Amino acid sequence: MRIKCPLCGDRDQREFTYMGHETYLDRPADEGWSPAWDTYLHLRDNPAGVTRDLWYHGAGCTSWLLVERDTTTHDILRVDLARDAKRGRG
Amino acid sequence: MRYSGWQVLKQGLTGNRGWKPAWRDPAPKAEYDVVIIGGGGHGLATAYYLAKEHGLTNIAVLEKGYLGGGNVGRNTTIVRANYGLPGNSEFYSHSLKLWEGLEQDLNYNVMHSQRGILNLFHSDGQRDAYARRGNAMVNQGDDAILMDREACRRMVPYLDYDQTRFPVFGGLYHPRGGTARHDAVAWGYARGADSRGVDLIQKCEVTGIDVENGKVIGVQTSRGAIRAKKVAMCAAGRSGQVAAMAGMRLPIESTVLQAFVTEGLKPVIDTVVTYGMGHFYISQSDKGGLVFGGDIDFYASYAARGNLHAAEHVLEAGMTLMPMIGKAKMLRSWGGIMDMSSDGSPIIDKTHIDGLYVNAGWCYGGFKATPASGHCYAHLIATDRPHEAATRHRLDRFNTGFVMDEEAKGSQHNLH
Amino acid sequence: MRIEGKGRIDAAEQIRFSFDGQRYTGFKGDTLASALLANGVRLMGRSFKYHRPRGVLTAGAEEPNALMEVGRGAAKVPNVRATVQEVYAGLEAHSQNRMGPLAYDLLSVNDLFPNFLSAGFYYKTFMWPRAFWERLYEPVIRRAAGLGALSGRHNPDHYEKAFAHCDILVIGSGPTGLMAALTAALGGADVILAEETNEFGGRLLSEDEEIDGQPGADWVGGILAALRETGRVRLMSRTTVTGAYDQGTYGALERVGLHVNGPAELPKECFWRIHARQAVLAAGALERPLAFPMNDRPGIMMASAVRSYLHRYGVVAGRKVTLFATNDDAHRTAVDLMACGIDVAGVVDSRPDAKALGDYPLYAGGEVIGTKGRKALSEITIRHNGAEQKIATDCLGMSGGWNPTLHMTCHMNGRPVWNEEITGFVPAPDAVPGLTPAGACQGTYSTAGCLAEGVEAAKRALTALGGKLPEMEIPQASDAVGGSKPLWLVKGKGRAWLDFANDVTSKDIKLAAQEAFTSVEHMKRYTTQGMAPDQGKNSNIGALAILADATGRAIPETGTTTYRPPYVPVSIAAIGAGAQGQGFAPERFTTSHDASVDRGAPMVPAGLWYRPSYFPRPGETTWRQACDREVTMTRNAVGVCDVSTLGKIDIQGPDAAAFLDFVYTNMFSTLKVGKVRYGLMLREDGHVMDDGTTARLGESHYVMTTTTAAAGEVMKHLDFVQQCHRPDLNVRFISVTEQWAQFSVVGPKSRELLNGLLDAPIDNESFPYMGCGDVSVMGVQGRLFRISFSGEHAYEIAVPARYGDALYRQLVTQAETLGGGAYGMEALNVMRIEKGFITHSEIDGRVTCFDIGMDRMVSAKKMCVGKPAAQREGLKGKHRQQLIGLKPVGAVKELTAGAHLFETDAAPTRVNDLGYVTSVAFSPTLGHFIGLGFLQDGPNRVGDVVKLVDHLRGVETRVEICSPVFIDPEGERLRG
């Protein structure tokens, strides 16, 4: 598998670490435990098809990436810097 | 038809023309008491125990492909009861007891071989953590032996004890651990369930779960609608998609786990050996192939195939631990879809929908659980109460925090 | 038998080798199989189950029969295909899977009872008595099963791993691959051309065929010259592409030194990871065996293999050859053999309308229905025009047509498609993104067609890359396609083998169908068809066809065939190259490593690092003596320890304080410049992630320390929090673990020691407890932190790493003059347990801040990572096991980590389990063992006595629950 890092270019998979679904970008604001937190930490749509997930380019520029992929074919459709995506969501 | 050595002789003398089909190929009926979604090891075992122990025989197992085509036929066949935490401890202990005697129970040789499992450790700290786990195993009534480096050398002399990057300090040995012939487990349960009247329906994909007033009433399938009093989801790897049909989201992400087998070799590895400094486990099958695996590929996937990165890492671990396998050739690799739950432990529970049950989240440890999973799930479906060996496998434990995090990695699904 | 003047071997270079102890001579260019055939050796192996005598079937990597052990001692390789292994001087080969000599294998007794050993028989028996499985049945089965044997000794040979990148990877160098490579290179692409065998040219080297009016082999030479001229083609022979993976990644195995008696440093094999932007699959096709009664005897081989041995190696496999075929191709074998003066006793062609291509007896519409010859074929029986007839023959070439070598197109879940025209499977379109199949591997069997498709496929790849398309002229060649008619099973007496290596016959397939194993996957798993070393290359299609017949279905509705990587079996030593010995993981060394080794310290792994365990002095015979002395020395005078392995993260920016407030449970914005604070970090799920101290060096400048074990995880976590949660914060950070050497100086004389080295002396005013700041150490700018992991008055001094070795030696020497010295990990561990400081032995990933008594460190004034999740009921409360101290009060004084805790009168079972022990030490300060552990409702049980049970080490004793802080609970020493 290869991922095109927006900063470093096309790189081999072993430079990256996977974390999980982009849900992890949407940290709830609730100070206490709430259903939103349960959803955030645990529950997943887990789609068989296109999904967006977070990868860390730890052996490269140390950027977190938001990768749009197909979980049935492993096609990679789009890669963005997670910080840009997060800023876009506010 | 009862299987035995005499039967093999008798049929052999008559040209093997008398062997009967191992199971029927029935058309789905309009209604069942229980419909089990998924004809893998767990689904078939559930049907078997429902019929055998709870007298329920108006049951259908719906399988979208062929029986045992999922992870029960794509694993490294290891059977063990060496967990450290309450919940897992009694559950896998229960499972191992069911394994012991499974051949006679099923009248099918699943080749359960208690050749022992040796978990190696490589530091004082790791030794103490393994000791804690081993003591928990003995507390539960299972067996564990703490071995030092010299004892390991006597048991598995072919490891690299002198040059390797992370020297072997010792190992936690689980004598009752071992392996079984994976396909045979599915087939044995299938045959046992079928002979008790369960309908095993292959090439029948469930496309919807029908719910009315908070109660399940049946399923939609590629072979038509089937009414059911109870519906049991049991489709590891695809648990998320099945649950979604009932409007549920599960604390699960699916990833890929690869496994590998070499060409046939004369006996050389007698026990199951696991490496403590890289995820690597190996055993030798009765046919002679070295069967081994390692970590999952770590990313969400339904492709049932992995990538080179993970494969190379597994084989590298093999080379540093036991360089004698270098001359063996890896013959085949395959991938399975793993339901990675948010704490690394499985779920056997009711759902918020009356009559709908969930069995999911087996991560990459479902094979050894097959008997207990079926046994406890059948108990839950039949009595609506959890079996005493599976009281902690609750769906709401993530929300309440009563998690069973054996790997101590937290809530990130792929880290378990 | 060798035919003079034929073949591509170098007759001038004789090579001596041995097989089963017998010496033979071959030539350079021979494979083991061709050389043995030339020497008249027919019997080369034994089958898996029935131990049938077997000879060579093929001339390639798909060989199921001629598997051998090559080499001796630790270097022995089992299951080597004699058809691939090239001979070299001194090569030593042995037959395998036999009991006794190859010709008299005792296990061939199995062959007398095939009806009792039919498919799946073992699932039906060996169940009684239960205990006999492990003790009797299984050992017997295991000994009989398996093929070759490993030596059981460490691999002594060198293997390599390498990476390559190209624009276009061409897999296979037959007519298709050569034209594809030439087109790609002329189109400006960087090309890798991978060829499995020792020579480029593919099937052209095995046929008597002309291209552009030249002999095939000469044409190949011309193309190779043209390829070299482009300067763009990397020609890789002896290289098998083994797998297709995502985004154009391919695995490939190069046999670098397996064909020579080379020097030790020459790698045997190299595993390549090739990244190709586009690829052309030109892997050709494999000939399909025929299933007829007793079709497995030595001397029965593929018709194409007979031609390969003739044209490539100058060898004929018999003196009186027969052929059994369903197509025209096989007739070429007869013609080619006769041209060399070999007697062709007949061609049996199942097609009633078959035509002879030469002057040989043709049995059109005939079938072979039986064979004779236990260790070598002597006779075949044919059925022709309703009559049976026997023909004496010592070599039967068979051909059931061809199967496209489409394996690679299945590696990403592509399912091949049935093509009725060629009665075979062809690749699904675009099965692997960027990979274009061409030529025989997609069912184009004429040479002319292959040449054209090679050009076409390369143009497709060039177009995808946006390159220019060169003008190509397609060479003139034959357009014959072979014209095969399918023949799946010849009925008759005797077994008809499909999977030769695993001994799967047509009866096994039918039995599987009879017993309801009607899906292809069930049939394969039940019969083991396709699971042998040839991975079903010879048998998949035939078995599928027979299953289709047995279940009354057509082939495409019965199922398809699929293949997983690798295409050919790959040595574990090759894919795992580099890891043997020390190479599995990087090694990290502290700057004091050499100094520690100089002082005789045993170095132990700590994650990727090495750290000194203890520093033995003369007269000390055990580690405990050294450890006790180091603890006492440090507590009474001064000790020095390298703590550089702890993660150090430099954090700067106007929002650094806000960032730290978010990642730590406690406040760091309130920390004064020049001060250090202990911090606790949670995972978002509310469990403790790590702890450490963080110093504020300036208003917007902090240095965080992490534990050694979690340094990488914490760095990743900080990156995540900053980029994915708080990109609004203006803060930057970087790991400086490698940049600073840091040493702890511990004990009542620590300040005295430091003041001997610092350019400006310090005192309690300038450096109070938890103070920090810049210092000058013998002219070097460094940093000083007054922090302690032992409970003593202590400092950590940091200097740029290049001064680490010098400073460490200086510190230790000075310490020794003060009655102190260096201490290692053992003493460090004892001192931290005495003081009740936790490590990852305690915070093992399942522990909460409540468990370690630090829930009050979660600031109520702010949000932080993990705070909401830590409030779940499961993470706090009386049911939790909490941190406590332990001291022995029973007869047994030694405590063990990993033991569990019970009420004194309770049985040591799971339901009574109250907790466990995490760390133990003998405290020389207190004179007895102490321990840390977790106990249900622990803090409320201080003073109680419980039972410690360690089943594994046979320890059971009573322990008193106490505070985890064993020494100086008021912290007077720290502030002294």
PDB file of C-alpha atoms in Angstrom, chain C residues 599-602 614-623 625-627 629-630 632-634 637-640 812-823:
ATOM      1  CA  ARG C 599      32.893  -0.603  34.163  1.00  0.00           C
ATOM      2  CA  GLY C 600      31.693  -4.137  33.581  1.00  0.00           C
ATOM      3  CA  ALA C 601      27.988  -3.428  33.657  1.00  0.00           C
ATOM      4  CA  PRO C 602      25.761  -6.050  31.992  1.00  0.00           C
ATOM      5  CA  TYR C 614      24.294  -2.955  37.716  1.00  0.00           C
ATOM      6  CA  PHE C 615      27.971  -2.157  38.163  1.00  0.00           C
ATOM      7  CA  PRO C 616      29.740  -5.109  39.781  1.00  0.00           C
ATOM      8  CA  ARG C 617      32.703  -4.449  42.037  1.00  0.00           C
ATOM      9  CA  PRO C 618      35.426  -6.887  42.999  1.00  0.00           C
ATOM     10  CA  GLY C 619      34.164  -9.431  45.491  1.00  0.00           C
ATOM     11  CA  GLU C 620      30.538  -9.142  44.458  1.00  0.00           C
ATOM     12  CA  THR C 621      29.273 -12.431  43.113  1.00  0.00           C
ATOM     13  CA  THR C 622      25.571 -11.739  42.569  1.00  0.00           C
ATOM     14  CA  TRP C 623      23.595  -8.893  41.075  1.00  0.00           C
ATOM     15  CA  GLN C 625      25.092  -7.648  46.187  1.00  0.00           C
ATOM     16  CA  ALA C 626      25.880  -4.960  43.634  1.00  0.00           C
ATOM     17  CA  CYS C 627      22.354  -3.623  43.678  1.00  0.00           C
ATOM     18  CA  ARG C 629      25.477  -1.659  47.604  1.00  0.00           C
ATOM     19  CA  GLU C 630      24.443   0.808  44.895  1.00  0.00           C
ATOM     20  CA  THR C 632      22.970   2.156  50.064  1.00  0.00           C
ATOM     21  CA  MET C 633      25.795   4.113  48.459  1.00  0.00           C
ATOM     22  CA  THR C 634      23.330   6.413  46.749  1.00  0.00           C
ATOM     23  CA  ALA C 637      26.458   9.478  49.568  1.00  0.00           C
ATOM     24  CA  VAL C 638      25.804   9.957  45.875  1.00  0.00           C
ATOM     25  CA  GLY C 639      24.928   7.870  42.833  1.00  0.00           C
ATOM     26  CA  VAL C 640      24.990   8.637  39.116  1.00  0.00           C
ATOM     27  CA  VAL C 812      31.104   8.855  38.138  1.00  0.00           C
ATOM     28  CA  THR C 813      34.755   9.531  38.944  1.00  0.00           C
ATOM     29  CA  GLN C 814      33.816  12.457  41.169  1.00  0.00           C
ATOM     30  CA  ALA C 815      31.063  10.416  42.820  1.00  0.00           C
ATOM     31  CA  GLU C 816      33.548   7.713  43.664  1.00  0.00           C
ATOM     32  CA  THR C 817      35.770  10.217  45.452  1.00  0.00           C
ATOM     33  CA  LEU C 818      32.726  11.112  47.566  1.00  0.00           C
ATOM     34  CA  GLY C 819      32.012   7.485  48.497  1.00  0.00           C
ATOM     35  CA  GLY C 820      29.450   7.021  45.761  1.00  0.00           C
ATOM     36  CA  GLY C 821      29.484   5.838  42.153  1.00  0.00           C
ATOM     37  CA  ALA C 822      27.407   4.664  39.234  1.00  0.00           C
ATOM     38  CA  TYR C 823      24.195   2.760  39.756  1.00  0.00           C
TER      39      TYR C 823
END
